[in-house]
Amino acid sequence: MRQVLGIFHADGMNENQVAVGMTGVYNFHNNQQDTDILEADDLSILILERGKTARQSIEMIGELIDQYGYTVSSIEGGSGAVTIAVADPNEGFFLEVVPGGLWVARKVNNDEVECRPNCFGTQEIDFLDDDTFMYSSHLRSYALASDLYHEGDTFNFSKIFGQGPIVSEAFGGTDKDVNRLRRYNCVHRLCELKHNPSLYIYKGKPSKKISILNMMDILRDTFEGTEYDLSKYQEAGMARNPLWMEVSHSIGQSGTVFSMVFEFKGNKRFSEADEMQEGCMWIAPAASKLSCFVPFYIVTSDIPHPYQIANTGDYDLDSAWWAFQEVGQLCYRNYDAIANKLVKPEFSKLQQTFFSEQLALNNNLATLDKDKCIDELANFTHDSATKAYKEALRLGKYIKGKYLSNTIVEWL
């Protein structure tokens, strides 16, 4: 009997520091067969359950797709294809899968950044470069037989397989603003490229070393200070709400379920036989612009109960996810007063507290044995998660009390 797992199993990091993040693709060539059985969640769950390294995970998933096929899945509200980021402390890849069992994985160069905003982004494939590319054995022969590619042409995966009926009008294809401007936003912000947003540029060399905080800021970005600044649109209102669009063309989105930043860390202090992985998942349980990234170390065997429960459509403040979601939604009552002057400063202060406490923790770990290290990392995770949950509850209660309907209680 097949075990049914919740959608919260779709992204994360396992005990080997293999991390996976998934996003849907809604404009693609569809060669789905009746015998295809693997869905998007199956792929990410298998990686988290069995992945030893990023490369081994791709090879494993590739073999399974070749054998069992891949079928469209309900990802983010549409029956889509999928792009999956797979990384470990040494390598990172984007795995792109076409219904019918066609796939490619491209390694991200160590000195570059890449993005995939709800569309395929792998351009020319070098079939002689086994270090950078992995792909299904019949990828090229299928494209030739299906008249999608002609001998002598450049084999551009995105161009060949990123075309077909659009199955989600909200996201569409590579040229829709939500995808076109988000890929531009990421590369422009991190690499300072002065390029035309319509170009198919998904990667670049960063202009400086990228920190965990830089990645968090990118996920919060709503084009501030640019010609595309969402807070300057008429729809943003007098309170300058940059999250007024349900599906916007910025990386920061109002309807975000959660955001994740993975922190990889090698450990040379213990013997190889007694090695301990100290990877950390930073998770923001709502729109990251109106939330706080909470650290969860993978050595932690248990997390606070509020982070174990969350059902969409079932409002429940016993759930940390709902507490953060509520704070974000309350910001829209008066974005300037609530978000800019209250929520963002308070969560930023808490975020800095986590960074400072993590630094002190790392300095202390150097003096401890493995078991004590695990205890300290677990305690830090539990304490941080509890602080964040309590802060979300406090802010939500305060905002609801101060901003009653259209009345502002000035003395609060």
CSV table of C-alpha atoms in Angstrom, one decimal:
chain,number,residue,atom,x,y,z
A,1,MET,CA,0.0,0.0,0.0
A,2,ARG,CA,1.3,3.4,-0.9
A,3,GLN,CA,1.9,5.8,2.0
A,4,VAL,CA,0.2,9.1,1.5
A,5,LEU,CA,2.3,12.1,2.6
A,6,GLY,CA,1.3,15.7,3.1
A,7,ILE,CA,2.5,18.4,0.7
A,8,PHE,CA,4.8,19.7,3.4
A,9,HIS,CA,7.1,16.8,2.5
A,10,ALA,CA,7.8,18.3,-0.9
A,11,ASP,CA,10.7,20.5,0.0
A,12,GLY,CA,13.5,20.3,2.6
A,13,MET,CA,16.9,19.0,3.6
A,14,ASN,CA,17.7,15.4,4.7
A,15,GLU,CA,20.3,14.1,7.1
A,16,ASN,CA,23.0,14.0,4.4
A,17,GLN,CA,22.5,17.8,3.7
A,18,VAL,CA,20.8,17.0,0.4
A,19,ALA,CA,18.4,19.9,-0.1
A,20,VAL,CA,15.5,20.0,-2.6
A,21,GLY,CA,13.2,22.8,-3.6
A,22,MET,CA,10.4,22.5,-6.2
A,23,THR,CA,8.4,24.8,-8.4
A,24,GLY,CA,5.8,24.2,-11.1
A,25,VAL,CA,6.1,24.8,-14.8
A,26,TYR,CA,2.9,25.6,-16.8
A,27,ASN,CA,4.0,25.9,-20.4
A,28,PHE,CA,5.6,22.7,-21.7
A,29,HIS,CA,5.6,19.9,-24.3
A,30,ASN,CA,3.5,17.1,-23.0
A,31,ASN,CA,4.3,13.5,-24.0
A,32,GLN,CA,2.5,11.9,-21.1
A,33,GLN,CA,1.7,8.2,-21.4
A,34,ASP,CA,-0.9,6.1,-19.6
A,35,THR,CA,1.9,4.1,-18.0
A,36,ASP,CA,3.6,7.2,-16.4
A,37,ILE,CA,3.1,7.1,-12.6
A,38,LEU,CA,5.7,9.3,-10.9
A,39,GLU,CA,4.4,12.7,-9.8
A,40,ALA,CA,6.4,15.8,-8.7
A,41,ASP,CA,6.0,15.2,-5.0
A,42,ASP,CA,7.2,11.6,-5.5
A,43,LEU,CA,10.5,12.9,-7.0
A,44,SER,CA,11.3,15.3,-4.1
A,45,ILE,CA,10.2,12.8,-1.4
A,46,LEU,CA,12.5,10.1,-3.0
A,47,ILE,CA,15.4,12.5,-3.0
A,48,LEU,CA,14.9,13.4,0.7
A,49,GLU,CA,14.4,9.8,1.6
A,50,ARG,CA,17.3,8.3,-0.4
A,51,GLY,CA,19.6,11.1,-1.4
A,52,LYS,CA,23.3,10.8,-0.4
A,53,THR,CA,24.6,13.6,-2.6
A,54,ALA,CA,23.0,15.9,-5.1
A,55,ARG,CA,24.5,14.1,-8.1
A,56,GLN,CA,23.6,10.7,-6.8
A,57,SER,CA,20.0,11.9,-6.2
A,58,ILE,CA,19.7,13.2,-9.8
A,59,GLU,CA,21.1,9.9,-11.2
A,60,MET,CA,18.6,7.9,-9.0
A,61,ILE,CA,15.6,10.0,-10.0
A,62,GLY,CA,16.7,9.9,-13.7
A,63,GLU,CA,16.8,6.1,-13.6
A,64,LEU,CA,13.3,6.0,-12.0
A,65,ILE,CA,11.8,8.4,-14.5
A,66,ASP,CA,13.3,6.5,-17.4
A,67,GLN,CA,11.7,3.3,-15.9
A,68,TYR,CA,8.4,4.6,-14.6
A,69,GLY,CA,7.8,7.9,-16.4
A,70,TYR,CA,6.6,11.2,-15.1
A,71,THR,CA,3.0,12.5,-15.1
A,72,VAL,CA,1.7,16.1,-14.7
A,73,SER,CA,0.9,17.0,-11.2
A,74,SER,CA,-1.2,19.6,-9.3
A,75,ILE,CA,1.7,22.0,-8.4
A,76,GLU,CA,0.6,25.4,-7.1
A,77,GLY,CA,-2.9,25.0,-8.4
A,78,GLY,CA,-2.2,23.8,-12.0
A,79,SER,CA,-1.5,20.5,-13.7
A,80,GLY,CA,2.1,21.3,-14.5
A,81,ALA,CA,5.6,20.0,-15.2
A,82,VAL,CA,8.3,20.7,-12.7
A,83,THR,CA,11.7,22.2,-12.0
A,84,ILE,CA,13.5,20.9,-8.9
A,85,ALA,CA,16.6,22.4,-7.3
A,86,VAL,CA,18.8,19.8,-5.8
A,87,ALA,CA,22.0,20.7,-3.9
A,88,ASP,CA,24.5,19.5,-1.3
A,89,PRO,CA,27.5,21.2,0.3
A,90,ASN,CA,29.6,20.5,-2.9
A,91,GLU,CA,27.2,20.8,-5.9
A,92,GLY,CA,23.9,22.2,-7.0
A,93,PHE,CA,21.7,21.3,-10.0
A,94,PHE,CA,18.4,22.2,-11.6
A,95,LEU,CA,16.4,19.2,-12.6
A,96,GLU,CA,13.7,19.9,-15.3
A,97,VAL,CA,11.2,17.2,-16.1
A,98,VAL,CA,8.8,16.9,-19.0
A,99,PRO,CA,5.7,14.7,-18.8
A,100,GLY,CA,6.4,11.5,-20.5
A,101,GLY,CA,9.8,10.9,-18.9
A,102,LEU,CA,12.1,13.5,-20.6
A,103,TRP,CA,14.4,15.3,-18.3
A,104,VAL,CA,17.7,17.2,-18.0
A,105,ALA,CA,19.8,18.3,-15.0
A,106,ARG,CA,22.2,21.2,-15.3
A,107,LYS,CA,24.9,21.8,-12.7
A,108,VAL,CA,25.2,25.4,-11.4
A,109,ASN,CA,28.8,26.6,-11.7
A,110,ASN,CA,30.5,27.3,-8.4
A,111,ASP,CA,31.0,31.0,-9.2
A,112,GLU,CA,27.5,31.6,-10.6
A,113,VAL,CA,23.9,31.9,-9.5
A,114,GLU,CA,20.9,30.6,-11.4
A,115,CYS,CA,17.1,30.9,-11.0
A,116,ARG,CA,14.0,29.1,-12.3
A,117,PRO,CA,10.8,31.2,-12.0
A,118,ASN,CA,8.1,28.7,-12.8
A,119,CYS,CA,9.6,27.8,-16.2
A,120,PHE,CA,12.3,25.7,-17.8
A,121,GLY,CA,15.6,27.6,-17.9
A,122,THR,CA,18.2,25.2,-19.2
A,123,GLN,CA,19.4,26.5,-22.6
A,124,GLU,CA,22.0,24.8,-24.8
A,125,ILE,CA,23.0,21.3,-23.7
A,126,ASP,CA,26.5,20.1,-24.3
A,127,PHE,CA,26.1,16.4,-24.6
A,128,LEU,CA,29.9,15.9,-24.2
A,129,ASP,CA,30.0,17.6,-20.8
A,130,ASP,CA,29.1,14.9,-18.4
A,131,ASP,CA,30.1,17.0,-15.4
A,132,THR,CA,27.6,19.8,-16.1
A,133,PHE,CA,24.8,17.9,-17.7
A,134,MET,CA,22.8,14.8,-17.0
A,135,TYR,CA,19.7,13.8,-19.1
A,136,SER,CA,17.4,11.1,-20.2
A,137,SER,CA,18.9,8.6,-22.6
A,138,HIS,CA,16.3,9.2,-25.3
A,139,LEU,CA,16.1,13.0,-24.9
A,140,ARG,CA,17.8,13.8,-28.2
A,141,SER,CA,16.3,10.9,-30.2
A,142,TYR,CA,12.8,11.8,-29.0
A,143,ALA,CA,13.2,15.4,-30.0
A,144,LEU,CA,14.5,14.4,-33.5
A,145,ALA,CA,11.7,11.8,-34.0
A,146,SER,CA,9.0,14.3,-32.9
A,147,ASP,CA,10.3,17.0,-35.2
A,148,LEU,CA,11.1,19.3,-32.2
A,149,TYR,CA,14.7,19.5,-33.1
A,150,HIS,CA,16.7,19.1,-36.3
A,151,GLU,CA,20.2,17.8,-36.7
A,152,GLY,CA,22.8,20.5,-36.7
A,153,ASP,CA,20.7,23.0,-34.6
A,154,THR,CA,21.6,24.0,-31.1
A,155,PHE,CA,19.8,21.7,-28.6
A,156,ASN,CA,18.1,24.3,-26.4
A,157,PHE,CA,16.1,22.4,-23.8
A,158,SER,CA,13.9,25.3,-22.7
A,159,LYS,CA,13.1,26.3,-26.3
A,160,ILE,CA,12.4,22.7,-27.4
A,161,PHE,CA,10.3,21.5,-24.4
A,162,GLY,CA,9.1,24.8,-22.9
A,163,GLN,CA,6.4,25.2,-25.6
A,164,GLY,CA,2.8,23.9,-25.6
A,165,PRO,CA,-0.6,24.7,-24.2
A,166,ILE,CA,-0.5,27.0,-21.2
A,167,VAL,CA,-2.2,25.1,-18.2
A,168,SER,CA,-2.1,28.1,-15.8
A,169,GLU,CA,-2.9,31.6,-17.0
A,170,ALA,CA,-1.5,33.0,-13.7
A,171,PHE,CA,2.0,31.9,-14.5
A,172,GLY,CA,2.0,31.1,-18.2
A,173,GLY,CA,5.2,30.7,-20.1
A,174,THR,CA,8.7,32.1,-20.2
A,175,ASP,CA,7.7,35.4,-21.7
A,176,LYS,CA,4.9,36.3,-19.2
A,177,ASP,CA,5.8,39.1,-16.8
A,178,VAL,CA,5.6,36.9,-13.7
A,179,ASN,CA,8.4,34.8,-15.1
A,180,ARG,CA,10.3,37.2,-17.3
A,181,LEU,CA,10.7,39.9,-14.7
A,182,ARG,CA,11.4,37.5,-11.8
A,183,ARG,CA,14.3,36.0,-13.6
A,184,TYR,CA,15.5,39.5,-14.5
A,185,ASN,CA,15.0,40.6,-10.9
A,186,CYS,CA,17.1,37.8,-9.5
A,187,VAL,CA,20.1,38.1,-11.9
A,188,HIS,CA,20.0,41.9,-11.9
A,189,ARG,CA,20.0,42.1,-8.1
A,190,LEU,CA,22.7,39.5,-7.4
A,191,CYS,CA,24.9,40.1,-10.5
A,192,GLU,CA,24.2,43.7,-11.3
A,193,LEU,CA,23.6,42.9,-15.0
A,194,LYS,CA,22.2,45.7,-17.1
A,195,HIS,CA,20.3,43.6,-19.5
A,196,ASN,CA,17.0,43.6,-21.3
A,197,PRO,CA,14.4,41.7,-19.1
A,198,SER,CA,13.1,40.0,-22.3
A,199,LEU,CA,16.4,38.1,-22.8
A,200,TYR,CA,16.5,34.5,-21.6
A,201,ILE,CA,19.2,35.0,-19.0
A,202,TYR,CA,18.8,32.7,-16.0
A,203,LYS,CA,22.3,33.0,-14.5
A,204,GLY,CA,25.3,35.3,-13.9
A,205,LYS,CA,28.4,35.8,-11.8
A,206,PRO,CA,27.5,37.6,-8.5
A,207,SER,CA,29.0,41.0,-8.0
A,208,LYS,CA,30.0,40.1,-4.4
A,209,LYS,CA,30.0,37.1,-2.1
A,210,ILE,CA,26.4,36.1,-1.3
A,211,SER,CA,25.3,35.7,2.3
A,212,ILE,CA,22.3,33.9,3.8
A,213,LEU,CA,20.8,37.4,4.5
A,214,ASN,CA,21.3,38.3,0.8
A,215,MET,CA,19.3,35.3,-0.3
A,216,MET,CA,16.6,36.2,2.2
A,217,ASP,CA,16.5,39.7,0.9
A,218,ILE,CA,16.1,38.5,-2.7
A,219,LEU,CA,13.1,36.4,-1.7
A,220,ARG,CA,11.6,39.5,-0.2
A,221,ASP,CA,12.3,41.7,-3.2
A,222,THR,CA,9.4,43.7,-4.8
A,223,PHE,CA,11.5,45.8,-7.2
A,224,GLU,CA,12.1,48.6,-4.7
A,225,GLY,CA,14.0,51.5,-6.3
A,226,THR,CA,13.5,50.3,-9.9
A,227,GLU,CA,11.1,51.3,-12.7
A,228,TYR,CA,9.1,48.1,-11.8
A,229,ASP,CA,8.6,49.0,-8.1
A,230,LEU,CA,5.2,47.6,-7.2
A,231,SER,CA,4.7,50.1,-4.4
A,232,LYS,CA,4.5,52.9,-6.9
A,233,TYR,CA,1.6,51.5,-8.9
A,234,GLN,CA,-1.8,53.1,-8.5
A,235,GLU,CA,-3.2,49.8,-7.2
A,236,ALA,CA,-0.7,49.9,-4.3
A,237,GLY,CA,-2.9,52.7,-2.7
A,238,MET,CA,-1.9,55.5,-0.4
A,239,ALA,CA,-0.3,53.0,2.0
A,240,ARG,CA,2.1,51.9,-0.8
A,241,ASN,CA,1.4,48.1,-0.5
A,242,PRO,CA,3.9,46.4,-2.9
A,243,LEU,CA,2.1,43.0,-2.4
A,244,TRP,CA,-1.2,44.1,-3.8
A,245,MET,CA,-1.1,41.5,-6.6
A,246,GLU,CA,-2.1,37.9,-5.9
A,247,VAL,CA,0.5,36.8,-8.5
A,248,SER,CA,2.9,39.6,-9.0
A,249,HIS,CA,5.9,40.0,-11.3
A,250,SER,CA,8.4,40.3,-8.4
A,251,ILE,CA,10.2,37.6,-6.5
A,252,GLY,CA,8.4,38.6,-3.3
A,253,GLN,CA,4.8,37.4,-3.5
A,254,SER,CA,1.7,38.0,-1.3
A,255,GLY,CA,0.4,34.5,-1.6
A,256,THR,CA,3.7,32.7,-0.6
A,257,VAL,CA,3.0,29.6,1.4
A,258,PHE,CA,6.6,29.5,2.7
A,259,SER,CA,10.1,30.4,1.7
A,260,MET,CA,13.3,28.4,2.4
A,261,VAL,CA,17.0,29.2,2.4
A,262,PHE,CA,19.4,26.2,2.9
A,263,GLU,CA,22.6,26.7,4.7
A,264,PHE,CA,25.2,24.0,4.1
A,265,LYS,CA,28.1,23.3,6.5
A,266,GLY,CA,30.9,20.7,6.5
A,267,ASN,CA,32.2,19.4,9.7
A,268,LYS,CA,35.9,18.5,10.1
A,269,ARG,CA,36.0,18.4,13.8
A,270,PHE,CA,34.9,14.8,14.1
A,271,SER,CA,36.3,11.6,12.5
A,272,GLU,CA,34.8,10.4,9.3
A,273,ALA,CA,33.0,7.6,11.1
A,274,ASP,CA,31.6,10.1,13.7
A,275,GLU,CA,30.8,12.9,11.3
A,276,MET,CA,27.9,15.2,12.1
A,277,GLN,CA,26.0,17.2,9.5
A,278,GLU,CA,25.2,20.7,10.6
A,279,GLY,CA,23.0,21.9,7.8
A,280,CYS,CA,20.3,24.3,8.6
A,281,MET,CA,17.0,25.2,6.9
A,282,TRP,CA,15.8,28.8,7.3
A,283,ILE,CA,12.1,28.8,6.8
A,284,ALA,CA,9.7,31.8,6.6
A,285,PRO,CA,6.1,30.5,7.0
A,286,ALA,CA,4.4,33.2,4.9
A,287,ALA,CA,5.3,36.0,2.5
A,288,SER,CA,9.0,36.4,3.4
A,289,LYS,CA,8.7,40.2,3.1
A,290,LEU,CA,6.3,40.1,6.1
A,291,SER,CA,7.8,37.2,7.9
A,292,CYS,CA,10.9,36.0,9.6
A,293,PHE,CA,13.2,33.1,8.6
A,294,VAL,CA,13.4,30.6,11.4
A,295,PRO,CA,16.4,28.3,11.7
A,296,PHE,CA,15.8,24.5,11.8
A,297,TYR,CA,19.0,22.4,12.1
A,298,ILE,CA,18.7,18.9,10.5
A,299,VAL,CA,20.1,17.1,13.5
A,300,THR,CA,17.0,18.1,15.4
A,301,SER,CA,14.8,15.1,16.0
A,302,ASP,CA,11.7,17.1,17.1
A,303,ILE,CA,10.3,20.6,16.6
A,304,PRO,CA,7.7,22.5,18.5
A,305,HIS,CA,4.2,21.3,18.0
A,306,PRO,CA,2.9,24.5,16.4
A,307,TYR,CA,5.3,23.9,13.4
A,308,GLN,CA,3.9,20.3,13.0
A,309,ILE,CA,0.3,21.3,12.2
A,310,ALA,CA,-1.1,23.4,9.4
A,311,ASN,CA,-4.1,22.8,7.2
A,312,THR,CA,-5.0,25.4,4.5
A,313,GLY,CA,-8.6,26.5,4.8
A,314,ASP,CA,-8.7,25.6,8.5
A,315,TYR,CA,-7.7,28.7,10.4
A,316,ASP,CA,-6.0,27.7,13.6
A,317,LEU,CA,-3.6,29.9,15.6
A,318,ASP,CA,-2.3,26.8,17.4
A,319,SER,CA,-0.4,26.5,14.1
A,320,ALA,CA,2.7,28.6,13.6
A,321,TRP,CA,2.0,28.8,9.9
A,322,TRP,CA,-1.4,30.3,10.5
A,323,ALA,CA,0.0,32.8,13.0
A,324,PHE,CA,2.5,34.1,10.4
A,325,GLN,CA,0.0,34.0,7.6
A,326,GLU,CA,-2.4,36.1,9.7
A,327,VAL,CA,0.3,38.8,10.5
A,328,GLY,CA,1.0,39.1,6.7
A,329,GLN,CA,-2.7,39.5,5.8
A,330,LEU,CA,-3.3,42.0,8.6
A,331,CYS,CA,-0.6,44.2,7.1
A,332,TYR,CA,-2.9,44.9,4.1
A,333,ARG,CA,-5.2,46.9,6.4
A,334,ASN,CA,-2.7,49.7,6.3
A,335,TYR,CA,0.6,48.6,4.8
A,336,ASP,CA,2.7,51.6,5.5
A,337,ALA,CA,1.6,51.9,9.2
A,338,ILE,CA,1.5,48.2,10.0
A,339,ALA,CA,4.1,46.5,7.7
A,340,ASN,CA,6.7,49.3,7.3
A,341,LYS,CA,6.5,50.7,10.8
A,342,LEU,CA,5.7,47.7,12.9
A,343,VAL,CA,5.9,44.2,11.4
A,344,LYS,CA,9.0,44.5,9.2
A,345,PRO,CA,11.1,46.2,12.0
A,346,GLU,CA,10.1,43.7,14.6
A,347,PHE,CA,10.7,40.7,12.5
A,348,SER,CA,14.0,42.2,11.3
A,349,LYS,CA,15.1,42.6,14.9
A,350,LEU,CA,14.2,39.0,15.6
A,351,GLN,CA,16.1,37.9,12.5
A,352,GLN,CA,19.2,39.7,13.7
A,353,THR,CA,18.8,38.0,17.1
A,354,PHE,CA,18.8,34.6,15.5
A,355,PHE,CA,22.0,35.5,13.5
A,356,SER,CA,23.8,36.7,16.6
A,357,GLU,CA,22.8,33.7,18.6
A,358,GLN,CA,23.8,31.4,15.8
A,359,LEU,CA,27.3,33.0,15.7
A,360,ALA,CA,27.7,32.6,19.5
A,361,LEU,CA,26.5,29.0,19.1
A,362,ASN,CA,29.0,28.2,16.4
A,363,ASN,CA,31.8,29.5,18.5
A,364,ASN,CA,30.7,27.4,21.4
A,365,LEU,CA,30.3,24.2,19.3
A,366,ALA,CA,34.1,24.1,18.7
A,367,THR,CA,34.6,23.1,22.3
A,368,LEU,CA,32.0,20.4,22.5
A,369,ASP,CA,31.8,16.7,21.6
A,370,LYS,CA,29.3,15.4,19.0
A,371,ASP,CA,26.5,14.5,21.4
A,372,LYS,CA,26.6,17.9,23.1
A,373,CYS,CA,26.8,19.6,19.7
A,374,ILE,CA,23.5,17.9,18.7
A,375,ASP,CA,21.9,18.9,22.0
A,376,GLU,CA,22.9,22.6,21.5
A,377,LEU,CA,21.8,22.7,17.9
A,378,ALA,CA,18.4,21.1,18.8
A,379,ASN,CA,17.9,23.5,21.7
A,380,PHE,CA,18.7,26.5,19.5
A,381,THR,CA,16.2,25.3,16.9
A,382,HIS,CA,13.5,24.7,19.5
A,383,ASP,CA,14.1,28.1,21.2
A,384,SER,CA,14.2,30.1,18.0
A,385,ALA,CA,11.1,28.5,16.6
A,386,THR,CA,9.2,29.1,19.9
A,387,LYS,CA,10.4,32.8,19.9
A,388,ALA,CA,9.2,33.3,16.4
A,389,TYR,CA,5.8,31.7,16.9
A,390,LYS,CA,5.2,33.8,20.1
A,391,GLU,CA,6.2,37.0,18.3
A,392,ALA,CA,3.8,36.2,15.4
A,393,LEU,CA,1.0,35.7,17.9
A,394,ARG,CA,1.9,38.9,19.8
A,395,LEU,CA,2.0,41.0,16.6
A,396,GLY,CA,-1.3,39.5,15.3
A,397,LYS,CA,-3.1,40.2,18.6
A,398,TYR,CA,-1.7,43.8,18.8
A,399,ILE,CA,-2.6,44.6,15.2
A,400,LYS,CA,-6.1,43.3,15.6
A,401,GLY,CA,-6.6,45.3,18.7
A,402,LYS,CA,-5.1,48.6,17.4
A,403,TYR,CA,-6.7,48.4,13.9
A,404,LEU,CA,-10.3,47.6,14.6
A,405,SER,CA,-12.0,47.5,11.2
A,406,ASN,CA,-11.6,51.1,9.9
A,407,THR,CA,-10.9,52.5,13.4
A,408,ILE,CA,-7.4,53.0,14.8
A,409,VAL,CA,-7.0,52.8,18.6
A,410,GLU,CA,-4.4,55.5,19.0
A,411,TRP,CA,-3.5,54.8,22.6
A,412,LEU,CA,-2.3,51.2,21.9
